[in-house]
Amino acid sequence: MPKPVPTQQLISDLLEGDRLALARAISRVEDDAAEAARIVRAVFAHTGRAHLIGVTGAPGTGKSTLVSALVESYRASGVTVGVLAVDPTSPFSGGALLGDRVRMTGHSGDAGVFIRSMATRRGTGGLAKASADAMLLLDAAGFDRILVETVGAGQAEIEIASVADTVVVVEAPGLGDEVQAIKAGLLEIADVFAVNKADRKGAARTVAALEMMLETGGAAAQTIFHHGQRMETGAATSETEAGDGWSIPVLETVAVSGGGVDELRDALERHRAWLGESGARTAREGRRLDHMLQTLVQAEFLARMERTLSPALRRDLVERMQRRETDPYSAAADSMKKLSP
Amino acid sequence: MKDSQIRVLVAKPGLDGHDRGAKVIARALRDAGFEVIYTGIRQTPQMIAEAALQEDVDVVGLSILSGAHMTLCPKVIELLHAQGQEDVLVLLGGIIPDEDAVQLKAAGVHAVFGPGTTSAEIIDYIRTAMAGG
């Protein structure tokens, strides 16, 4: 095995736009928390330029195909694109089958495109823990737009709203009735709706249901709680800053043929312009960084807990609880005292 | 905290569309705890090398049933080396005559797995190679 490239070298090559350095840096932030800190520290000053677009939706709605079509549309307009495609890690084996590239061929040989698949590993909410870091690296490497495709999301996988500037929720005809559309969660985080497979029966009904939901919808909660973590949604911005006027468009697309994809790209560019003019871009970036801060502090706490609360110590506490010498709350309070740095 | 994962690209270069084997292997490698990037059929050597770079994989597994392995494999290896990925393990699966396997190994293919190979053999091979064996 050859010696691995030193991190400093990797960072400077990445900032020059070297693709292999970028790929290796993403692996290091995924694999090693200490390396992630080192690399992100070094590149952070070079980030903040790219427009971060999240693409989410239920499995089978055509997210990967739509992302690929969007890449093509962006490339035709001369803009460079980085793609992060997230697929789930098996909770049983720890392995993952990352298949989004199957739908993303056709960009071969184009230096303006970089596609990376990422397994969720221990991440929750439809993204990997390293997703936010990888987005920073793609940004630092100079890509103009970064498309992040989440895992096929159910109704509450809304992590993407706290890491993207713009969220596209992809729907497809025939997945549910109007009541599905007014349920909480995924639909509340959309800045743009794409009803994909719009050549299929029922597309008009899906569009109508979404439009009805948008017309009748009240403001989404500004602060939400997800996996015990405080999060602030993007959709709240469009509602609370409605004075600046972003009305959420519902667009029809047929990703396989490219139908409606340029219009979707236009809507994303309009949203990008709106974010800049209304000041929402700064607000969202602030929320994103606050989210990263909380996530990192939480991870550090967890690591500290694992270091301090040894299995032997926990066993001892459990036995004391079983003898009713102490109770779960007192045991937790005692444990907390041991956590001091 | 370290969380290293072995990343494997499973690709089908060339024009045959017989992807059952590649899919079975992809699934078996996933179940063995690897992160498998599956690219689908009809990939050119350029597409495979490019995916291997962007995905920063440790292993490239090629499945070829078209008989074009003597052209496709050396080309993939040449491209991997040219882009600085000399350390990537290249494995080949398919129907490969013994004399071809000898030549391909000389050209940089690390192992050739023919019909009858079990998934466990391939998984063991990768684990041993990744452990520096």
Coordinates of C-alpha atoms in Angstrom, one line a residue:
Chain A
M1 CA 0.0 0.0 0.0
P2 CA 1.4 3.4 -0.9
K3 CA 1.6 6.0 1.8
P4 CA -1.5 8.2 2.1
V5 CA -1.3 11.8 0.9
P6 CA -0.7 14.2 3.8
T7 CA -3.8 16.1 4.7
Q8 CA -2.1 19.5 4.1
Q9 CA -1.3 18.5 0.5
L10 CA -4.8 17.2 0.0
I11 CA -6.3 20.5 1.2
S12 CA -4.2 22.6 -1.1
D13 CA -4.8 20.4 -4.1
L14 CA -8.6 20.4 -3.3
L15 CA -8.6 24.2 -3.2
E16 CA -6.9 24.2 -6.6
G17 CA -9.8 22.1 -7.9
D18 CA -8.0 18.7 -8.0
R19 CA -10.7 16.1 -8.4
L20 CA -8.8 13.1 -6.8
A21 CA -7.9 15.3 -3.8
L22 CA -11.6 16.3 -3.4
A23 CA -12.6 12.6 -3.6
R24 CA -10.1 11.6 -1.0
A25 CA -10.9 14.5 1.3
I26 CA -14.6 13.5 1.3
S27 CA -13.5 10.0 2.3
R28 CA -11.4 11.3 5.2
V29 CA -14.2 13.5 6.6
E30 CA -16.5 10.5 6.4
D31 CA -14.1 8.1 8.0
D32 CA -12.4 10.2 10.7
A33 CA -13.8 12.9 12.9
A34 CA -10.3 14.4 13.7
E35 CA -9.5 14.6 10.0
A36 CA -12.9 16.2 9.3
A37 CA -12.1 18.9 11.8
R38 CA -8.6 19.5 10.3
I39 CA -9.9 19.6 6.7
V40 CA -13.0 21.7 7.3
R41 CA -11.0 24.2 9.4
A42 CA -8.7 24.7 6.5
V43 CA -11.2 25.1 3.8
F44 CA -14.0 26.9 5.6
A45 CA -12.8 30.4 4.6
H46 CA -13.2 29.3 1.0
T47 CA -16.8 28.3 1.3
G48 CA -20.1 30.1 1.1
R49 CA -20.1 30.8 -2.6
A50 CA -22.1 27.8 -3.9
H51 CA -25.9 27.5 -4.0
L52 CA -26.9 24.5 -2.0
I53 CA -30.0 22.7 -3.3
G54 CA -31.6 19.7 -1.6
V55 CA -33.6 17.2 -3.5
T56 CA -35.9 15.0 -1.5
G57 CA -39.0 12.9 -1.9
A58 CA -40.3 9.4 -1.5
P59 CA -38.5 6.4 -3.0
G60 CA -39.3 5.9 -6.6
T61 CA -40.4 9.5 -7.4
G62 CA -37.4 9.8 -9.7
K63 CA -35.0 11.9 -7.6
S64 CA -31.8 10.5 -9.2
T65 CA -33.1 10.9 -12.7
L66 CA -34.3 14.4 -12.0
V67 CA -30.9 15.4 -10.4
S68 CA -29.2 14.0 -13.5
A69 CA -31.5 16.0 -15.8
L70 CA -30.9 19.1 -13.7
V71 CA -27.1 18.6 -14.0
E72 CA -27.5 18.5 -17.7
S73 CA -29.6 21.7 -17.7
Y74 CA -27.2 23.5 -15.5
R75 CA -24.3 22.5 -17.6
A76 CA -26.0 23.8 -20.7
S77 CA -26.2 27.1 -19.0
G78 CA -22.4 27.0 -18.2
V79 CA -22.7 26.5 -14.5
T80 CA -20.6 23.8 -12.7
V81 CA -22.4 21.3 -10.5
G82 CA -21.4 19.0 -7.6
V83 CA -23.7 16.2 -6.7
L84 CA -24.0 14.4 -3.4
A85 CA -26.2 11.3 -3.6
V86 CA -27.1 9.8 -0.3
D87 CA -28.4 6.2 0.1
P88 CA -29.1 4.3 3.2
T89 CA -26.7 2.1 5.2
S90 CA -28.0 -1.3 6.2
P91 CA -28.7 -1.2 9.9
F92 CA -27.9 -5.0 9.9
S93 CA -24.6 -5.3 8.0
G94 CA -23.4 -1.7 8.1
G95 CA -22.9 -2.0 4.3
A96 CA -24.7 0.0 1.7
L97 CA -25.7 -0.4 -1.9
L98 CA -25.3 3.0 -3.5
G99 CA -27.1 2.9 -6.8
D100 CA -27.9 6.5 -7.7
R101 CA -25.1 6.7 -10.3
V102 CA -27.0 4.2 -12.4
R103 CA -29.4 7.1 -13.3
M104 CA -26.6 9.7 -13.5
T105 CA -24.6 8.6 -16.5
G106 CA -24.1 10.9 -19.4
H107 CA -21.9 13.4 -17.6
S108 CA -18.7 11.4 -18.2
G109 CA -15.7 13.4 -19.2
D110 CA -17.2 16.7 -18.0
A111 CA -14.9 18.4 -15.6
G112 CA -17.7 20.7 -14.6
V113 CA -19.5 17.9 -12.9
F114 CA -18.5 15.8 -9.8
I115 CA -20.9 13.1 -8.5
R116 CA -20.3 11.4 -5.2
S117 CA -22.4 8.7 -3.6
M118 CA -22.6 8.6 0.2
A119 CA -24.0 6.1 2.6
T120 CA -25.9 7.4 5.6
R121 CA -23.8 5.4 8.1
R122 CA -25.0 6.6 11.5
G123 CA -26.7 9.7 10.1
T124 CA -30.4 10.2 10.6
G125 CA -33.1 12.3 8.9
G126 CA -32.2 11.2 5.3
L127 CA -28.6 12.4 5.3
A128 CA -25.2 11.2 6.4
K129 CA -23.4 12.8 9.3
A130 CA -20.7 13.8 6.8
S131 CA -23.1 15.3 4.3
A132 CA -22.7 18.9 5.6
D133 CA -18.9 18.6 5.5
A134 CA -18.9 17.1 2.0
M135 CA -21.0 20.0 0.8
L136 CA -18.4 22.4 2.3
L137 CA -15.7 20.5 0.4
L138 CA -17.6 20.7 -2.9
D139 CA -18.2 24.4 -2.3
A140 CA -14.5 25.0 -1.5
A141 CA -13.5 23.0 -4.7
G142 CA -15.4 25.7 -6.6
F143 CA -18.6 24.1 -7.8
D144 CA -21.3 26.7 -8.4
R145 CA -24.3 24.6 -7.5
I146 CA -24.4 21.6 -5.2
L147 CA -27.3 19.2 -5.5
V148 CA -27.8 16.9 -2.5
E149 CA -30.1 14.0 -3.1
T150 CA -31.4 12.6 0.2
V151 CA -32.4 9.0 0.8
G152 CA -35.9 8.1 -0.3
A153 CA -37.7 10.1 2.4
G154 CA -40.8 9.2 4.2
Q155 CA -42.8 11.8 5.9
A156 CA -40.5 13.1 8.5
E157 CA -37.0 13.0 7.1
I158 CA -36.4 16.7 7.0
E159 CA -32.7 17.1 7.9
I160 CA -32.1 18.5 4.4
A161 CA -34.0 21.7 5.3
S162 CA -31.3 22.6 7.8
V163 CA -28.4 22.1 5.4
A164 CA -29.7 23.5 2.0
D165 CA -30.5 27.0 0.7
T166 CA -33.3 25.6 -1.5
V167 CA -35.3 22.5 -1.0
V168 CA -37.0 20.7 -3.9
V169 CA -39.6 18.1 -2.9
V170 CA -40.2 15.6 -5.6
E171 CA -43.6 14.1 -5.9
A172 CA -45.0 11.6 -8.4
P173 CA -48.6 10.9 -9.4
G174 CA -50.5 8.1 -7.7
L175 CA -48.7 8.1 -4.3
G176 CA -51.5 9.3 -2.2
D177 CA -54.6 11.4 -1.9
E178 CA -55.1 15.0 -0.8
V179 CA -54.9 14.1 2.8
Q180 CA -51.3 12.9 2.3
A181 CA -50.5 16.3 1.0
I182 CA -51.8 18.1 4.1
K183 CA -50.0 15.8 6.5
A184 CA -47.1 17.4 8.3
G185 CA -43.4 16.9 7.6
L186 CA -41.7 16.6 4.2
L187 CA -44.1 18.8 2.4
E188 CA -43.6 21.7 4.8
I189 CA -40.0 22.1 3.9
A190 CA -40.4 22.6 0.1
D191 CA -39.3 25.8 -1.6
V192 CA -40.2 24.3 -4.9
F193 CA -42.4 21.3 -5.7
A194 CA -41.6 19.1 -8.7
V195 CA -44.3 16.7 -9.7
N196 CA -42.2 14.2 -11.7
K197 CA -43.4 11.5 -14.1
A198 CA -45.9 14.2 -15.1
D199 CA -46.7 12.3 -18.3
R200 CA -48.5 9.7 -16.1
K201 CA -52.1 9.5 -15.3
G202 CA -53.1 11.5 -12.2
A203 CA -50.3 14.2 -12.5
A204 CA -52.9 17.0 -12.7
R205 CA -54.6 15.8 -9.6
T206 CA -51.3 15.7 -7.7
V207 CA -50.5 19.2 -8.8
A208 CA -54.0 20.4 -7.8
A209 CA -53.7 18.8 -4.4
L210 CA -50.3 20.4 -3.7
E211 CA -51.6 23.8 -4.9
M212 CA -54.6 23.5 -2.7
M213 CA -52.4 22.6 0.2
L214 CA -50.3 25.7 -0.5
E215 CA -53.3 28.0 -0.8
T216 CA -54.9 26.8 2.4
G217 CA -51.7 26.2 4.4
G218 CA -50.9 28.3 7.4
A219 CA -47.4 29.2 8.3
A220 CA -45.2 26.2 9.2
A221 CA -43.8 26.2 12.6
Q222 CA -40.5 28.1 12.7
T223 CA -38.8 25.9 15.2
I224 CA -39.3 22.2 15.1
F225 CA -38.0 19.3 17.0
H226 CA -36.6 16.3 15.2
H227 CA -34.8 13.3 16.8
G228 CA -34.6 15.4 19.9
Q229 CA -32.7 18.1 18.0
R230 CA -34.0 21.6 17.6
M231 CA -34.2 22.5 13.9
E232 CA -35.5 25.4 12.0
T233 CA -37.1 24.8 8.7
G234 CA -36.6 26.5 5.4
A235 CA -40.3 26.6 4.7
A236 CA -40.8 28.8 7.8
T237 CA -38.7 31.4 6.1
S238 CA -40.8 31.6 3.0
E239 CA -43.9 32.0 5.2
T240 CA -42.5 34.3 7.8
E241 CA -40.7 36.4 5.2
A242 CA -43.7 36.4 2.9
G243 CA -43.5 40.1 2.7
D244 CA -40.6 39.6 0.4
G245 CA -42.8 37.3 -1.7
W246 CA -41.7 33.8 -2.4
S247 CA -44.6 31.8 -3.5
I248 CA -43.8 28.1 -3.7
P249 CA -44.1 26.9 -7.3
V250 CA -45.5 23.5 -8.2
L251 CA -43.9 22.3 -11.5
E252 CA -44.4 19.3 -13.7
T253 CA -41.4 17.4 -14.8
V254 CA -40.7 14.3 -16.9
A255 CA -37.1 13.7 -15.8
V256 CA -36.4 10.8 -18.2
S257 CA -37.1 13.0 -21.3
G258 CA -36.0 16.3 -19.7
G259 CA -39.5 17.7 -19.9
G260 CA -40.0 20.7 -17.6
V261 CA -36.4 20.4 -16.3
D262 CA -35.2 23.8 -17.6
E263 CA -38.3 25.4 -16.0
L264 CA -37.4 23.7 -12.7
R265 CA -33.8 25.0 -13.1
D266 CA -35.3 28.5 -13.7
A267 CA -37.4 28.2 -10.5
L268 CA -34.3 27.2 -8.5
E269 CA -32.4 30.2 -10.0
R270 CA -35.4 32.5 -9.1
H271 CA -35.3 31.2 -5.6
R272 CA -31.6 31.7 -5.4
A273 CA -32.1 35.4 -6.5
W274 CA -34.9 35.8 -4.0
L275 CA -32.7 34.4 -1.2
G276 CA -30.1 37.1 -2.0
E277 CA -32.5 40.0 -2.4
S278 CA -34.7 39.2 0.6
G279 CA -31.8 38.5 3.0
A280 CA -33.1 35.0 3.5
R281 CA -29.8 33.6 2.2
T282 CA -27.9 35.0 5.2
A283 CA -30.6 33.9 7.6
R284 CA -30.6 30.4 6.2
E285 CA -26.8 30.2 6.3
G286 CA -27.0 31.3 9.9
R287 CA -29.4 28.6 10.7
R288 CA -27.3 26.0 8.9
L289 CA -24.2 27.0 10.8
D290 CA -26.1 27.0 14.1
H291 CA -27.3 23.5 13.2
M292 CA -23.8 22.3 12.5
L293 CA -22.6 23.8 15.7
Q294 CA -25.3 22.0 17.7
T295 CA -24.6 18.7 15.9
L296 CA -20.9 18.8 16.5
V297 CA -21.3 19.7 20.2
Q298 CA -23.8 16.9 20.6
A299 CA -21.4 14.5 18.9
E300 CA -18.6 15.6 21.3
F301 CA -21.0 15.1 24.3
L302 CA -21.8 11.6 23.1
A303 CA -18.2 10.7 22.6
R304 CA -17.4 12.0 26.0
M305 CA -20.2 10.0 27.4
E306 CA -18.9 6.9 25.8
R307 CA -15.5 7.5 27.2
T308 CA -16.6 8.3 30.7
L309 CA -19.5 5.9 31.2
S310 CA -17.6 2.6 30.9
P311 CA -19.6 -0.6 30.6
A312 CA -18.4 -1.5 34.1
L313 CA -19.6 1.8 35.6
R314 CA -22.9 1.4 33.9
R315 CA -23.3 -2.1 35.1
D316 CA -22.6 -0.9 38.6
L317 CA -25.3 1.8 38.3
V318 CA -27.8 -0.7 36.9
E319 CA -27.2 -3.1 39.8
R320 CA -27.7 -0.3 42.3
M321 CA -30.9 0.6 40.6
Q322 CA -32.0 -3.0 40.7
R323 CA -31.4 -3.1 44.4
R324 CA -33.4 0.1 44.6
E325 CA -30.4 1.9 46.2
T326 CA -30.8 4.5 43.5
D327 CA -33.2 5.4 40.7
P328 CA -32.7 6.2 37.0
Y329 CA -32.8 9.9 37.4
S330 CA -30.3 10.0 40.3
A331 CA -28.0 7.6 38.4
A332 CA -28.2 9.9 35.4
A333 CA -27.4 12.9 37.5
D334 CA -24.4 11.2 39.1
S335 CA -23.2 10.2 35.6
M336 CA -23.5 13.7 34.4
K337 CA -21.1 14.9 37.2
K338 CA -18.5 12.5 35.9
L339 CA -18.8 14.0 32.4
S340 CA -16.9 17.2 33.2
P341 CA -14.0 17.5 30.7
Chain B
M1 CA -13.7 8.7 16.1
K2 CA -12.8 6.5 13.1
D3 CA -15.4 4.9 10.9
S4 CA -13.5 3.6 7.9
Q5 CA -15.4 1.6 5.4
I6 CA -14.2 -0.4 2.4
R7 CA -15.7 1.2 -0.7
V8 CA -16.2 -1.0 -3.8
L9 CA -17.2 0.0 -7.3
V10 CA -19.1 -2.7 -9.2
A11 CA -19.2 -2.0 -12.9
K12 CA -20.1 -3.7 -16.1
P13 CA -18.0 -2.5 -19.0
G14 CA -18.8 -3.3 -22.6
L15 CA -21.9 -4.1 -24.4
D16 CA -23.3 -7.2 -22.8
G17 CA -26.3 -6.6 -20.6
H18 CA -26.0 -9.7 -18.4
D19 CA -26.0 -7.9 -15.1
R20 CA -27.4 -10.7 -12.8
G21 CA -23.9 -11.7 -11.6
A22 CA -22.9 -8.1 -10.9
K23 CA -26.0 -7.5 -9.0
V24 CA -25.7 -10.6 -6.9
I25 CA -22.1 -9.7 -6.1
A26 CA -23.1 -6.1 -5.2
R27 CA -25.7 -7.4 -2.9
A28 CA -23.3 -9.9 -1.3
L29 CA -20.7 -7.2 -0.7
R30 CA -23.3 -5.0 0.9
D31 CA -24.3 -7.8 3.2
A32 CA -20.6 -8.2 4.1
G33 CA -20.6 -4.6 5.3
F34 CA -18.9 -2.9 2.3
E35 CA -20.2 0.3 0.7
V36 CA -20.9 -0.7 -2.8
I37 CA -21.3 1.8 -5.6
Y38 CA -23.2 0.2 -8.4
T39 CA -23.0 1.9 -11.8
G40 CA -25.1 -0.3 -14.1
I41 CA -24.5 -1.8 -17.5
R42 CA -22.8 -0.6 -20.7
Q43 CA -20.1 1.5 -19.0
T44 CA -17.0 2.6 -21.0
P45 CA -13.6 2.3 -19.3
Q46 CA -13.6 6.1 -19.1
M47 CA -16.9 6.1 -17.2
I48 CA -15.6 3.5 -14.8
A49 CA -12.3 5.2 -14.1
E50 CA -14.1 8.5 -13.6
A51 CA -16.6 6.9 -11.1
A52 CA -13.7 5.2 -9.3
L53 CA -12.1 8.6 -8.9
Q54 CA -15.1 10.5 -7.7
E55 CA -16.1 7.8 -5.3
D56 CA -12.5 7.3 -4.1
V57 CA -13.1 3.5 -4.0
D58 CA -10.6 0.9 -2.6
V59 CA -11.8 -1.8 -5.0
V60 CA -13.0 -1.9 -8.6
G61 CA -14.9 -5.0 -9.5
L62 CA -15.5 -5.6 -13.2
S63 CA -18.0 -8.1 -14.5
I64 CA -17.5 -9.0 -18.2
L65 CA -19.4 -11.7 -20.0
S66 CA -18.9 -10.4 -23.6
G67 CA -15.5 -11.7 -24.2
A68 CA -14.0 -8.2 -24.5
H69 CA -12.0 -8.5 -21.3
M70 CA -8.6 -8.4 -23.0
T71 CA -9.4 -4.9 -24.3
L72 CA -11.5 -3.5 -21.5
C73 CA -9.6 -4.5 -18.4
P74 CA -6.1 -3.1 -19.4
K75 CA -7.8 0.1 -20.5
V76 CA -9.5 0.6 -17.1
I77 CA -6.2 -0.2 -15.3
E78 CA -4.3 2.2 -17.5
L79 CA -6.8 5.0 -16.8
L80 CA -6.8 4.3 -13.0
H81 CA -3.0 4.5 -13.0
A82 CA -3.0 7.7 -15.1
Q83 CA -5.3 9.5 -12.6
G84 CA -3.2 8.5 -9.6
Q85 CA -5.2 5.5 -8.4
E86 CA -2.4 2.9 -8.7
D87 CA -3.4 1.5 -5.3
V88 CA -6.9 0.5 -6.2
L89 CA -7.6 -3.3 -6.2
V90 CA -8.9 -4.4 -9.5
L91 CA -11.0 -7.6 -9.6
L92 CA -12.5 -9.3 -12.6
G93 CA -15.5 -11.7 -12.7
G94 CA -16.9 -13.5 -15.7
I95 CA -16.0 -16.2 -18.2
I96 CA -12.3 -15.7 -18.6
P97 CA -10.1 -18.4 -20.2
D98 CA -7.1 -19.4 -18.1
E99 CA -4.5 -18.1 -20.5
D100 CA -6.3 -14.7 -20.6
A101 CA -6.4 -14.6 -16.8
V102 CA -2.6 -15.0 -16.7
Q103 CA -2.1 -12.1 -19.1
L104 CA -4.6 -9.9 -17.3
K105 CA -2.9 -10.5 -14.0
A106 CA 0.4 -9.4 -15.6
A107 CA -1.4 -6.3 -16.8
G108 CA -2.5 -5.4 -13.3
V109 CA -5.7 -7.3 -12.5
H110 CA -5.3 -8.5 -9.0
A111 CA -7.7 -11.5 -9.2
V112 CA -10.0 -13.2 -11.6
F113 CA -13.1 -15.0 -10.4
G114 CA -14.7 -17.4 -12.8
P115 CA -18.0 -19.3 -12.7
G116 CA -18.5 -21.3 -9.5
T117 CA -16.7 -18.7 -7.3
T118 CA -18.6 -18.2 -4.1
S119 CA -19.4 -14.7 -2.7
A120 CA -17.5 -15.7 0.4
E121 CA -14.3 -16.2 -1.5
I122 CA -14.5 -12.8 -3.1
I123 CA -15.3 -11.1 0.3
D124 CA -12.4 -12.9 1.9
Y125 CA -10.1 -11.9 -0.9
I126 CA -11.1 -8.2 -0.5
R127 CA -10.8 -8.3 3.3
T128 CA -7.4 -9.9 3.2
A129 CA -6.1 -7.5 0.5
M130 CA -7.4 -4.5 2.4
A131 CA -5.8 -5.6 5.6
G132 CA -2.5 -5.4 3.7
G133 CA -2.2 -9.1 3.1

